[in-house]
Short mmCIF file of N, CA and C and ligand atoms in Angstrom, two decimals:
data_model
loop_
_atom_site.label_atom_id
_atom_site.label_comp_id
_atom_site.label_asym_id
_atom_site.label_seq_id
_atom_site.Cartn_x
_atom_site.Cartn_y
_atom_site.Cartn_z
N UNK T 1 47.44 52.13 -32.42
CA UNK T 1 46.20 52.32 -33.74
C UNK T 1 45.48 50.84 -33.52
N UNK T 2 44.50 51.04 -33.87
CA UNK T 2 43.68 50.08 -34.02
C UNK T 2 43.78 49.16 -35.41
N UNK T 3 44.04 48.07 -35.49
CA UNK T 3 44.11 47.15 -36.65
C UNK T 3 43.06 47.39 -37.55
N UNK T 4 42.98 46.95 -38.83
CA UNK T 4 41.82 47.10 -39.57
C UNK T 4 40.76 46.03 -39.25
N UNK T 5 41.15 44.77 -38.38
CA UNK T 5 40.12 43.90 -38.09
C UNK T 5 39.26 44.40 -37.01
N UNK T 6 40.24 45.25 -36.17
CA UNK T 6 39.38 46.10 -34.88
C UNK T 6 38.52 46.68 -35.41
N UNK T 7 39.16 47.49 -36.60
CA UNK T 7 37.77 48.42 -36.86
C UNK T 7 36.75 47.80 -37.47
N UNK T 8 36.82 46.90 -38.38
CA UNK T 8 35.51 45.86 -38.80
C UNK T 8 34.91 45.70 -37.41
N UNK T 9 35.41 45.16 -36.70
CA UNK T 9 34.55 44.76 -35.37
C UNK T 9 33.80 45.78 -34.83
N UNK T 10 34.62 47.11 -34.17
CA UNK T 10 33.94 47.99 -33.81
C UNK T 10 32.78 48.54 -35.03
N UNK T 11 33.09 48.63 -36.01
CA UNK T 11 31.86 48.57 -36.79
C UNK T 11 30.52 48.12 -36.85
N UNK T 12 30.49 46.64 -36.58
CA UNK T 12 29.76 45.63 -36.41
C UNK T 12 28.87 46.23 -35.16
N UNK T 13 29.76 46.53 -34.12
CA UNK T 13 29.29 46.43 -32.94
C UNK T 13 28.66 47.85 -32.64
N UNK T 14 28.84 48.98 -33.81
CA UNK T 14 28.24 49.98 -33.49
C UNK T 14 27.15 50.12 -34.36
N UNK T 15 26.90 49.40 -35.62
CA UNK T 15 25.93 49.69 -36.41
C UNK T 15 24.98 48.32 -36.67
N UNK T 16 25.46 47.33 -35.73
CA UNK T 16 24.41 46.08 -36.36
C UNK T 16 24.12 45.75 -34.87
N UNK T 17 23.62 46.81 -34.26
CA UNK T 17 23.25 46.21 -32.84
C UNK T 17 21.51 45.52 -32.89
N UNK T 18 20.99 45.86 -33.74
CA UNK T 18 19.38 45.50 -33.77
C UNK T 18 19.40 44.20 -34.67
N UNK T 19 18.80 43.24 -33.60
CA UNK T 19 18.33 42.12 -34.39
C UNK T 19 17.58 42.00 -35.53
N UNK T 20 17.97 41.51 -36.56
CA UNK T 20 17.03 41.58 -37.41
C UNK T 20 15.45 40.60 -37.54
N UNK T 21 15.70 39.33 -36.84
CA UNK T 21 14.59 38.79 -36.56
C UNK T 21 13.65 39.34 -35.46
N UNK T 22 14.15 39.76 -34.60
CA UNK T 22 13.10 40.18 -33.27
C UNK T 22 13.21 41.50 -32.87
N UNK T 23 14.16 42.28 -33.31
CA UNK T 23 14.17 43.55 -33.33
C UNK T 23 14.81 44.19 -31.80
N UNK T 24 15.57 43.12 -31.17
CA UNK T 24 15.84 43.42 -29.80
C UNK T 24 17.36 44.26 -30.28
N UNK T 25 17.51 45.06 -29.32
CA UNK T 25 18.93 46.09 -29.71
C UNK T 25 19.70 45.68 -28.75
N UNK T 26 21.02 45.08 -29.27
CA UNK T 26 21.66 44.84 -28.02
C UNK T 26 22.85 45.40 -27.77
N UNK T 27 22.83 46.21 -26.62
CA UNK T 27 23.92 47.02 -26.32
C UNK T 27 24.99 46.35 -25.49
N UNK T 28 24.98 45.00 -25.50
CA UNK T 28 26.31 44.45 -24.74
C UNK T 28 27.45 44.23 -25.80
N UNK T 29 27.10 44.62 -27.31
CA UNK T 29 28.16 44.03 -28.10
C UNK T 29 28.57 42.68 -28.12
N UNK T 30 27.66 41.89 -28.23
CA UNK T 30 28.33 40.43 -28.36
C UNK T 30 28.84 39.98 -29.49
N UNK T 31 29.23 40.55 -30.32
CA UNK T 31 30.23 40.09 -31.54
C UNK T 31 31.10 39.51 -31.16
N UNK T 32 31.47 38.23 -31.32
CA UNK T 32 32.70 37.43 -31.21
C UNK T 32 33.38 37.34 -32.60
N UNK T 33 34.54 37.17 -32.34
CA UNK T 33 35.41 36.93 -33.67
C UNK T 33 36.42 35.42 -33.74
N UNK T 34 36.47 34.80 -34.67
CA UNK T 34 37.25 33.70 -34.53
C UNK T 34 38.28 33.88 -36.15
N UNK T 35 39.35 33.02 -36.22
CA UNK T 35 39.99 33.13 -37.21
C UNK T 35 40.30 31.69 -37.59
N UNK T 36 40.44 31.43 -38.86
CA UNK T 36 41.55 30.08 -39.15
C UNK T 36 42.77 30.45 -39.86
N UNK T 37 43.12 31.53 -40.14
CA UNK T 37 44.27 32.01 -40.47
C UNK T 37 44.13 32.67 -41.79
N UNK T 38 42.91 32.10 -42.32
CA UNK T 38 42.34 32.69 -43.95
C UNK T 38 41.51 33.56 -44.12
N UNK T 39 40.72 33.47 -42.95
CA UNK T 39 39.36 34.29 -42.56
C UNK T 39 39.37 34.63 -41.56
N UNK T 40 38.29 35.72 -41.00
CA UNK T 40 37.91 35.91 -39.83
C UNK T 40 36.36 36.02 -39.72
N UNK T 41 35.74 35.49 -38.96
CA UNK T 41 34.38 35.30 -39.00
C UNK T 41 33.60 36.05 -37.79
N UNK T 42 33.11 36.90 -37.96
CA UNK T 42 32.47 37.80 -37.00
C UNK T 42 30.95 37.04 -36.83
N UNK T 43 30.62 36.62 -35.44
CA UNK T 43 29.03 35.65 -35.30
C UNK T 43 28.38 36.78 -33.90
N UNK T 44 27.49 36.96 -34.11
CA UNK T 44 26.60 37.39 -33.22
C UNK T 44 25.52 36.68 -32.93
N UNK T 45 25.33 36.52 -31.64
CA UNK T 45 23.83 35.42 -31.06
C UNK T 45 23.31 36.59 -30.47
N UNK T 46 21.79 36.74 -30.91
CA UNK T 46 20.86 37.68 -30.22
C UNK T 46 20.71 36.96 -28.87
N UNK T 47 20.73 37.95 -27.72
CA UNK T 47 20.38 37.12 -26.24
C UNK T 47 18.88 36.77 -26.31
N UNK T 48 18.25 37.82 -26.92
CA UNK T 48 16.74 37.56 -27.06
C UNK T 48 16.12 36.52 -27.63
N UNK T 49 16.35 36.26 -28.68
CA UNK T 49 15.73 35.04 -29.62
C UNK T 49 16.85 34.03 -30.16
N UNK T 50 18.04 34.13 -29.82
CA UNK T 50 19.03 33.26 -30.19
C UNK T 50 19.24 33.10 -31.81
N UNK T 51 18.94 34.02 -32.38
CA UNK T 51 19.37 34.22 -34.07
C UNK T 51 20.56 34.43 -34.05
N UNK T 52 21.23 33.81 -35.02
CA UNK T 52 23.00 34.32 -35.04
C UNK T 52 22.98 34.82 -36.52
N UNK T 53 23.93 35.91 -36.65
CA UNK T 53 24.42 36.26 -37.90
C UNK T 53 25.91 36.30 -37.77
N UNK T 54 26.23 36.10 -39.14
CA UNK T 54 28.10 35.85 -39.09
C UNK T 54 28.10 36.70 -40.34
N UNK T 55 29.19 37.22 -40.36
CA UNK T 55 29.74 37.88 -41.40
C UNK T 55 31.29 37.35 -41.53
N UNK T 56 32.01 37.21 -42.59
CA UNK T 56 33.21 36.39 -43.04
C UNK T 56 34.30 37.82 -43.82
N UNK T 57 35.39 37.32 -43.40
CA UNK T 57 36.36 38.38 -44.12
C UNK T 57 37.41 37.25 -44.42
N UNK T 58 37.76 37.62 -45.75
CA UNK T 58 39.01 37.11 -46.11
C UNK T 58 40.32 37.90 -45.69
N UNK T 59 41.13 37.41 -45.30
CA UNK T 59 42.57 37.81 -44.83
C UNK T 59 43.72 37.68 -46.03
N UNK T 60 44.17 39.02 -45.85
CA UNK T 60 45.44 39.15 -47.05
C UNK T 60 44.99 39.81 -48.40
ZN1 LIG O 1 16.63 38.76 -31.74
#
């Protein structure tokens, strides 16, 4: 079973493919996640224009 965090990541990978800055649709699923133990930060960098997006979730 996927964990809740995997579900969140998957949601971004499938629903936030399009860059709001340049309109590039990223099929490569370049979301990366990192955590500091209290939060999980999902980050995406557009391969076309280098614009970055971040979503932060608090754990627990
Ligand atoms: Zn872009």
